[in-house]
DNA sequence: GAGAAATAATCTGCTGGCCAACAATCTTGC
DNA sequence: GCAAGATTGTTGGCCAGCAGATTATTTCTC
């Protein structure tokens, strides 16, 4: 495909390689936006997980509380759709919140197939604490980007997601 | 947290909601670059998977062949590090390529712990075909972005990944 | 109305990525 | 030269995301 390759192998010792074998990823990330995107997301996800490790809520649960606080009681279906979390994952997510006493599964008054997931009074302080940690979370995940670059990233993601 | 929420629930019928309940994701994606990035990557990954569905190679296998072609025989460790694919995943990846007769696991001459994963002659045309499909793949994944935007995205991902 | 089709929540199974543990092998410190 | 530690490939376990099947309920069609 490319130039005839030497059949030589790196020795196991740590001599810095001239042929770019040890910097191959940098080249790959420049040529393949898909790979760069996936690997960067893995890093960001790991940073988020580390940051959330000590806290009471998972990211999904945090988003659920926030949406309930913003728009009022929702069915699991609505939460799933708007937060882009799979229905089957949402079940366990709400289970956890219910066990912690932060939401209740009430019946939807007009559709008894659906629940009306509703915040309890206990949820407010927990949500507030979680929201207060978001800036630090973002700094940890996107520390390499300036504020302007983060806005650019948000705009590009918005186009891929087809929102605005 | 926000304004006092109405305890009202959406009726099950499909009336477009004024309160932004049905556009909540758009707002979320604008406020939370982390969520936007993760959801966009899910979309891109799905597009890639659909595109690769009919082909012989997975994305990981394609990257392995390309790297072997570019830098010559490598240990699985080197492939793992540079392609950012976990060692345990790399095992199955190379297994598949070996079963297809595209690579061989030879012993590393100086380190008998490691293999020297080596391309076979059969690999060249398969890799060439895969490489030929990359532009179409990227168009499918990033169709919403212009060429300039794709370059910007690549640059931002590079900063997160700390490469150049 | 009555039956057919659609929908909400749930469960199960499948896949893929990540982490911990393991045996074989290499490297290092003394 | 030898024991302690690191490294390579491998396996198995865990979790998220996704599709399919199921049950209860609602909506649509006649």
Short mmCIF file of N, CA and C in Angstrom, two decimals, chain B residues 10-131:
data_model
loop_
_atom_site.label_atom_id
_atom_site.label_comp_id
_atom_site.label_asym_id
_atom_site.label_seq_id
_atom_site.Cartn_x
_atom_site.Cartn_y
_atom_site.Cartn_z
N UNK B 10 -48.26 16.04 30.19
CA UNK B 10 -48.64 16.03 28.79
C UNK B 10 -49.73 14.99 28.56
N UNK B 11 -50.67 15.34 27.80
CA UNK B 11 -51.67 14.33 27.42
C UNK B 11 -51.02 13.36 26.46
N UNK B 12 -51.46 12.14 26.42
CA UNK B 12 -50.82 11.15 25.54
C UNK B 12 -50.97 11.47 24.06
N UNK B 13 -51.93 12.27 23.68
CA UNK B 13 -52.07 12.57 22.26
C UNK B 13 -50.92 13.46 21.80
N UNK B 14 -50.77 13.64 20.56
CA UNK B 14 -49.57 14.21 19.97
C UNK B 14 -49.62 15.72 19.78
N UNK B 15 -50.23 16.41 20.70
CA UNK B 15 -50.25 17.85 20.58
C UNK B 15 -48.85 18.41 20.84
N UNK B 16 -48.34 19.26 19.91
CA UNK B 16 -47.01 19.83 20.13
C UNK B 16 -47.01 20.67 21.40
N UNK B 17 -46.05 20.41 22.26
CA UNK B 17 -46.00 21.04 23.58
C UNK B 17 -45.37 22.42 23.50
N UNK B 18 -45.98 23.37 24.15
CA UNK B 18 -45.45 24.72 24.12
C UNK B 18 -44.27 24.88 25.08
N UNK B 19 -44.29 24.20 26.19
CA UNK B 19 -43.30 24.41 27.25
C UNK B 19 -41.92 23.89 26.91
N UNK B 20 -41.68 23.46 25.68
CA UNK B 20 -40.36 22.99 25.31
C UNK B 20 -40.07 21.60 25.82
N UNK B 21 -41.06 20.93 26.30
CA UNK B 21 -40.85 19.57 26.80
C UNK B 21 -40.40 18.64 25.67
N UNK B 22 -40.90 18.89 24.47
CA UNK B 22 -40.55 18.02 23.35
C UNK B 22 -39.29 18.51 22.62
N UNK B 23 -38.73 19.62 23.06
CA UNK B 23 -37.45 20.07 22.48
C UNK B 23 -36.40 20.16 23.56
N UNK B 24 -36.60 19.46 24.61
CA UNK B 24 -35.71 19.58 25.75
C UNK B 24 -34.29 19.18 25.39
N UNK B 25 -34.16 18.19 24.53
CA UNK B 25 -32.81 17.72 24.20
C UNK B 25 -31.98 18.81 23.52
N UNK B 26 -32.62 19.59 22.67
CA UNK B 26 -31.90 20.66 21.99
C UNK B 26 -31.30 21.61 23.01
N UNK B 27 -32.06 21.96 24.00
CA UNK B 27 -31.58 22.86 25.05
C UNK B 27 -30.43 22.19 25.83
N UNK B 28 -30.64 20.92 26.17
CA UNK B 28 -29.61 20.20 26.91
C UNK B 28 -28.30 20.15 26.14
N UNK B 29 -28.40 19.87 24.85
CA UNK B 29 -27.19 19.74 24.03
C UNK B 29 -26.46 21.06 23.89
N UNK B 30 -27.18 22.17 24.03
CA UNK B 30 -26.51 23.47 23.96
C UNK B 30 -25.81 23.83 25.26
N UNK B 31 -26.35 23.33 26.36
CA UNK B 31 -25.81 23.71 27.67
C UNK B 31 -24.71 22.76 28.15
N UNK B 32 -24.75 21.54 27.66
CA UNK B 32 -23.83 20.54 28.19
C UNK B 32 -22.99 19.92 27.09
N UNK B 33 -21.81 20.46 26.83
CA UNK B 33 -20.97 19.90 25.77
C UNK B 33 -20.63 18.43 26.00
N UNK B 34 -20.56 18.03 27.27
CA UNK B 34 -20.25 16.62 27.53
C UNK B 34 -21.35 15.70 27.02
N UNK B 35 -22.60 16.08 27.32
CA UNK B 35 -23.71 15.27 26.85
C UNK B 35 -23.79 15.32 25.33
N UNK B 36 -23.62 16.50 24.77
CA UNK B 36 -23.67 16.63 23.31
C UNK B 36 -22.62 15.75 22.65
N UNK B 37 -21.41 15.77 23.20
CA UNK B 37 -20.33 14.96 22.63
C UNK B 37 -20.66 13.47 22.69
N UNK B 38 -21.12 13.01 23.83
CA UNK B 38 -21.42 11.59 23.97
C UNK B 38 -22.54 11.16 23.03
N UNK B 39 -23.61 11.95 22.96
CA UNK B 39 -24.73 11.57 22.11
C UNK B 39 -24.36 11.63 20.63
N UNK B 40 -23.57 12.61 20.26
CA UNK B 40 -23.14 12.72 18.87
C UNK B 40 -22.25 11.52 18.50
N UNK B 41 -21.39 11.12 19.41
CA UNK B 41 -20.52 9.98 19.14
C UNK B 41 -21.35 8.71 18.98
N UNK B 42 -22.39 8.58 19.78
CA UNK B 42 -23.28 7.43 19.62
C UNK B 42 -23.85 7.39 18.20
N UNK B 43 -24.28 8.56 17.73
CA UNK B 43 -24.83 8.64 16.37
C UNK B 43 -23.78 8.27 15.33
N UNK B 44 -22.59 8.84 15.47
CA UNK B 44 -21.51 8.57 14.52
C UNK B 44 -21.16 7.08 14.53
N UNK B 45 -21.05 6.52 15.73
CA UNK B 45 -20.72 5.10 15.83
C UNK B 45 -21.77 4.25 15.14
N UNK B 46 -23.02 4.63 15.33
CA UNK B 46 -24.10 3.86 14.69
C UNK B 46 -23.98 3.95 13.17
N UNK B 47 -23.70 5.14 12.66
CA UNK B 47 -23.54 5.32 11.22
C UNK B 47 -22.39 4.45 10.71
N UNK B 48 -21.28 4.43 11.43
CA UNK B 48 -20.14 3.62 11.03
C UNK B 48 -20.51 2.14 11.02
N UNK B 49 -21.19 1.70 12.07
CA UNK B 49 -21.56 0.29 12.15
C UNK B 49 -22.46 -0.11 10.99
N UNK B 50 -23.42 0.77 10.67
CA UNK B 50 -24.31 0.47 9.55
C UNK B 50 -23.52 0.36 8.26
N UNK B 51 -22.59 1.29 8.09
CA UNK B 51 -21.80 1.31 6.86
C UNK B 51 -20.91 0.07 6.76
N UNK B 52 -20.39 -0.37 7.89
CA UNK B 52 -19.47 -1.51 7.90
C UNK B 52 -20.20 -2.85 7.94
N UNK B 53 -21.51 -2.80 8.07
CA UNK B 53 -22.26 -4.03 8.30
C UNK B 53 -21.99 -5.07 7.21
N UNK B 54 -21.98 -4.64 5.95
CA UNK B 54 -21.83 -5.61 4.89
C UNK B 54 -20.41 -6.04 4.60
N UNK B 55 -19.45 -5.32 5.21
CA UNK B 55 -18.06 -5.57 4.81
C UNK B 55 -17.40 -6.66 5.66
N UNK B 56 -16.20 -7.01 5.24
CA UNK B 56 -15.52 -8.12 5.91
C UNK B 56 -14.83 -7.71 7.19
N UNK B 57 -14.41 -6.43 7.26
CA UNK B 57 -13.59 -6.00 8.38
C UNK B 57 -14.37 -5.10 9.33
N UNK B 58 -14.09 -5.26 10.62
CA UNK B 58 -14.58 -4.26 11.57
C UNK B 58 -13.68 -3.03 11.47
N UNK B 59 -14.12 -1.95 12.08
CA UNK B 59 -13.29 -0.75 12.09
C UNK B 59 -11.94 -1.02 12.74
N UNK B 60 -11.96 -1.73 13.85
CA UNK B 60 -10.71 -2.01 14.56
C UNK B 60 -9.78 -2.82 13.66
N UNK B 61 -10.31 -3.81 12.97
CA UNK B 61 -9.47 -4.64 12.11
C UNK B 61 -8.88 -3.82 10.97
N UNK B 62 -9.70 -2.91 10.44
CA UNK B 62 -9.23 -2.04 9.37
C UNK B 62 -8.05 -1.19 9.86
N UNK B 63 -8.18 -0.66 11.07
CA UNK B 63 -7.10 0.17 11.62
C UNK B 63 -5.84 -0.65 11.85
N UNK B 64 -6.03 -1.89 12.27
CA UNK B 64 -4.87 -2.76 12.50
C UNK B 64 -4.13 -3.01 11.19
N UNK B 65 -4.86 -3.38 10.16
CA UNK B 65 -4.22 -3.63 8.86
C UNK B 65 -3.48 -2.39 8.38
N UNK B 66 -4.14 -1.24 8.52
CA UNK B 66 -3.52 0.01 8.06
C UNK B 66 -2.22 0.29 8.81
N UNK B 67 -2.24 0.10 10.11
CA UNK B 67 -1.03 0.39 10.88
C UNK B 67 0.08 -0.59 10.52
N UNK B 68 -0.27 -1.85 10.37
CA UNK B 68 0.76 -2.82 9.99
C UNK B 68 1.34 -2.47 8.63
N UNK B 69 0.48 -2.02 7.73
CA UNK B 69 0.95 -1.64 6.41
C UNK B 69 1.84 -0.40 6.47
N UNK B 70 1.53 0.50 7.38
CA UNK B 70 2.29 1.76 7.48
C UNK B 70 3.63 1.60 8.19
N UNK B 71 3.65 0.82 9.26
CA UNK B 71 4.88 0.81 10.07
C UNK B 71 5.54 -0.57 10.13
N UNK B 72 4.93 -1.58 9.53
CA UNK B 72 5.53 -2.91 9.59
C UNK B 72 5.04 -3.70 10.78
N UNK B 73 5.54 -4.92 10.92
CA UNK B 73 5.08 -5.82 11.97
C UNK B 73 5.12 -5.17 13.35
N UNK B 74 4.09 -5.42 14.13
CA UNK B 74 3.96 -4.84 15.46
C UNK B 74 3.54 -5.91 16.45
N UNK B 75 3.85 -5.66 17.71
CA UNK B 75 3.27 -6.49 18.76
C UNK B 75 1.83 -6.02 19.01
N UNK B 76 1.06 -6.90 19.62
CA UNK B 76 -0.31 -6.51 19.93
C UNK B 76 -0.31 -5.31 20.88
N UNK B 77 0.67 -5.25 21.74
CA UNK B 77 0.79 -4.13 22.66
C UNK B 77 0.94 -2.81 21.91
N UNK B 78 1.81 -2.81 20.91
CA UNK B 78 2.00 -1.58 20.14
C UNK B 78 0.72 -1.20 19.41
N UNK B 79 0.06 -2.18 18.83
CA UNK B 79 -1.20 -1.90 18.15
C UNK B 79 -2.22 -1.33 19.13
N UNK B 80 -2.30 -1.95 20.30
CA UNK B 80 -3.23 -1.48 21.32
C UNK B 80 -2.98 -0.03 21.69
N UNK B 81 -1.74 0.27 22.00
CA UNK B 81 -1.40 1.62 22.45
C UNK B 81 -1.70 2.65 21.38
N UNK B 82 -1.23 2.42 20.17
CA UNK B 82 -1.32 3.44 19.14
C UNK B 82 -2.73 3.56 18.57
N UNK B 83 -3.49 2.49 18.57
CA UNK B 83 -4.85 2.57 18.03
C UNK B 83 -5.86 2.82 19.13
N UNK B 84 -5.38 2.87 20.37
CA UNK B 84 -6.26 3.09 21.52
C UNK B 84 -7.37 2.05 21.56
N UNK B 85 -6.95 0.81 21.39
CA UNK B 85 -7.88 -0.31 21.51
C UNK B 85 -7.37 -1.17 22.65
N UNK B 86 -8.23 -1.53 23.56
CA UNK B 86 -7.79 -2.26 24.74
C UNK B 86 -7.11 -3.58 24.35
N UNK B 87 -6.10 -3.96 25.13
CA UNK B 87 -5.37 -5.20 24.85
C UNK B 87 -6.30 -6.39 24.71
N UNK B 88 -7.29 -6.46 25.64
CA UNK B 88 -8.17 -7.64 25.63
C UNK B 88 -9.07 -7.64 24.39
N UNK B 89 -9.37 -6.48 23.87
CA UNK B 89 -10.17 -6.40 22.65
C UNK B 89 -9.30 -6.76 21.44
N UNK B 90 -8.05 -6.35 21.52
CA UNK B 90 -7.12 -6.60 20.42
C UNK B 90 -6.97 -8.10 20.15
N UNK B 91 -7.03 -8.89 21.19
CA UNK B 91 -6.91 -10.34 21.04
C UNK B 91 -7.92 -10.87 20.02
N UNK B 92 -9.20 -10.56 20.25
CA UNK B 92 -10.24 -11.03 19.35
C UNK B 92 -10.13 -10.42 17.97
N UNK B 93 -9.67 -9.19 17.94
CA UNK B 93 -9.49 -8.48 16.68
C UNK B 93 -8.47 -9.20 15.80
N UNK B 94 -7.33 -9.52 16.39
CA UNK B 94 -6.28 -10.24 15.65
C UNK B 94 -6.73 -11.67 15.35
N UNK B 95 -7.45 -12.28 16.27
CA UNK B 95 -8.00 -13.62 16.02
C UNK B 95 -8.77 -13.64 14.70
N UNK B 96 -9.65 -12.65 14.54
CA UNK B 96 -10.46 -12.59 13.33
C UNK B 96 -9.61 -12.42 12.08
N UNK B 97 -8.63 -11.53 12.17
CA UNK B 97 -7.76 -11.29 11.01
C UNK B 97 -6.95 -12.53 10.68
N UNK B 98 -6.54 -13.25 11.71
CA UNK B 98 -5.75 -14.46 11.48
C UNK B 98 -6.63 -15.54 10.85
N UNK B 99 -7.86 -15.67 11.35
CA UNK B 99 -8.78 -16.65 10.77
C UNK B 99 -9.07 -16.34 9.30
N UNK B 100 -9.09 -15.05 8.96
CA UNK B 100 -9.32 -14.66 7.57
C UNK B 100 -8.05 -14.75 6.73
N UNK B 101 -6.94 -15.09 7.37
CA UNK B 101 -5.70 -15.25 6.64
C UNK B 101 -5.04 -13.95 6.24
N UNK B 102 -5.37 -12.86 6.92
CA UNK B 102 -4.81 -11.56 6.54
C UNK B 102 -3.56 -11.20 7.35
N UNK B 103 -3.42 -11.79 8.52
CA UNK B 103 -2.21 -11.58 9.31
C UNK B 103 -1.75 -12.91 9.90
N UNK B 104 -0.50 -12.94 10.31
CA UNK B 104 0.03 -14.09 11.04
C UNK B 104 0.59 -13.62 12.37
N UNK B 105 0.48 -14.48 13.40
CA UNK B 105 1.13 -14.19 14.67
C UNK B 105 2.48 -14.90 14.68
N UNK B 106 3.51 -14.15 14.33
CA UNK B 106 4.85 -14.72 14.43
C UNK B 106 5.44 -14.32 15.77
N UNK B 107 6.49 -15.05 16.17
CA UNK B 107 7.09 -14.70 17.45
C UNK B 107 8.04 -13.52 17.28
N UNK B 108 8.03 -12.65 18.23
CA UNK B 108 8.97 -11.54 18.24
C UNK B 108 10.36 -12.12 18.49
N UNK B 109 11.31 -11.77 17.63
CA UNK B 109 12.62 -12.41 17.72
C UNK B 109 13.34 -12.16 19.05
N UNK B 110 13.11 -11.00 19.65
CA UNK B 110 13.87 -10.67 20.85
C UNK B 110 13.04 -10.72 22.12
N UNK B 111 11.75 -10.95 22.02
CA UNK B 111 10.90 -10.95 23.22
C UNK B 111 9.83 -12.01 23.04
N UNK B 112 10.05 -13.13 23.66
CA UNK B 112 9.14 -14.26 23.41
C UNK B 112 7.80 -14.12 24.12
N UNK B 113 7.63 -13.05 24.89
CA UNK B 113 6.29 -12.77 25.39
C UNK B 113 5.40 -12.24 24.28
N UNK B 114 6.01 -11.47 23.40
CA UNK B 114 5.23 -10.73 22.42
C UNK B 114 5.14 -11.47 21.09
N UNK B 115 4.08 -11.19 20.35
CA UNK B 115 4.00 -11.64 18.97
C UNK B 115 4.54 -10.54 18.07
N UNK B 116 4.86 -10.92 16.84
CA UNK B 116 5.09 -9.95 15.78
C UNK B 116 3.96 -10.16 14.77
N UNK B 117 2.91 -9.38 14.93
CA UNK B 117 1.77 -9.52 14.02
C UNK B 117 2.19 -9.01 12.66
N UNK B 118 2.02 -9.86 11.64
CA UNK B 118 2.60 -9.59 10.33
C UNK B 118 1.54 -9.76 9.24
N UNK B 119 1.54 -8.86 8.30
CA UNK B 119 0.60 -8.95 7.18
C UNK B 119 0.94 -10.13 6.28
N UNK B 120 -0.08 -10.77 5.74
CA UNK B 120 0.13 -11.77 4.69
C UNK B 120 -0.08 -11.10 3.34
N UNK B 121 0.33 -11.75 2.26
CA UNK B 121 0.10 -11.15 0.94
C UNK B 121 -1.38 -10.93 0.65
N UNK B 122 -2.25 -11.77 1.22
CA UNK B 122 -3.68 -11.60 0.97
C UNK B 122 -4.23 -10.27 1.49
N UNK B 123 -3.49 -9.66 2.42
CA UNK B 123 -4.05 -8.48 3.10
C UNK B 123 -4.14 -7.26 2.18
N UNK B 124 -3.16 -7.14 1.27
CA UNK B 124 -3.06 -5.90 0.48
C UNK B 124 -4.37 -5.53 -0.22
N UNK B 125 -4.97 -6.44 -1.00
CA UNK B 125 -6.19 -6.02 -1.69
C UNK B 125 -7.35 -5.72 -0.73
N UNK B 126 -7.43 -6.47 0.35
CA UNK B 126 -8.51 -6.23 1.30
C UNK B 126 -8.37 -4.85 1.93
N UNK B 127 -7.13 -4.54 2.31
CA UNK B 127 -6.89 -3.23 2.91
C UNK B 127 -7.18 -2.12 1.91
N UNK B 128 -6.78 -2.34 0.68
CA UNK B 128 -6.99 -1.32 -0.35
C UNK B 128 -8.49 -1.06 -0.53
N UNK B 129 -9.25 -2.12 -0.55
CA UNK B 129 -10.70 -1.97 -0.71
C UNK B 129 -11.28 -1.20 0.48
N UNK B 130 -10.81 -1.55 1.68
CA UNK B 130 -11.33 -0.87 2.87
C UNK B 130 -10.98 0.61 2.85
N UNK B 131 -9.75 0.91 2.47
CA UNK B 131 -9.32 2.31 2.44
C UNK B 131 -10.13 3.10 1.42
#
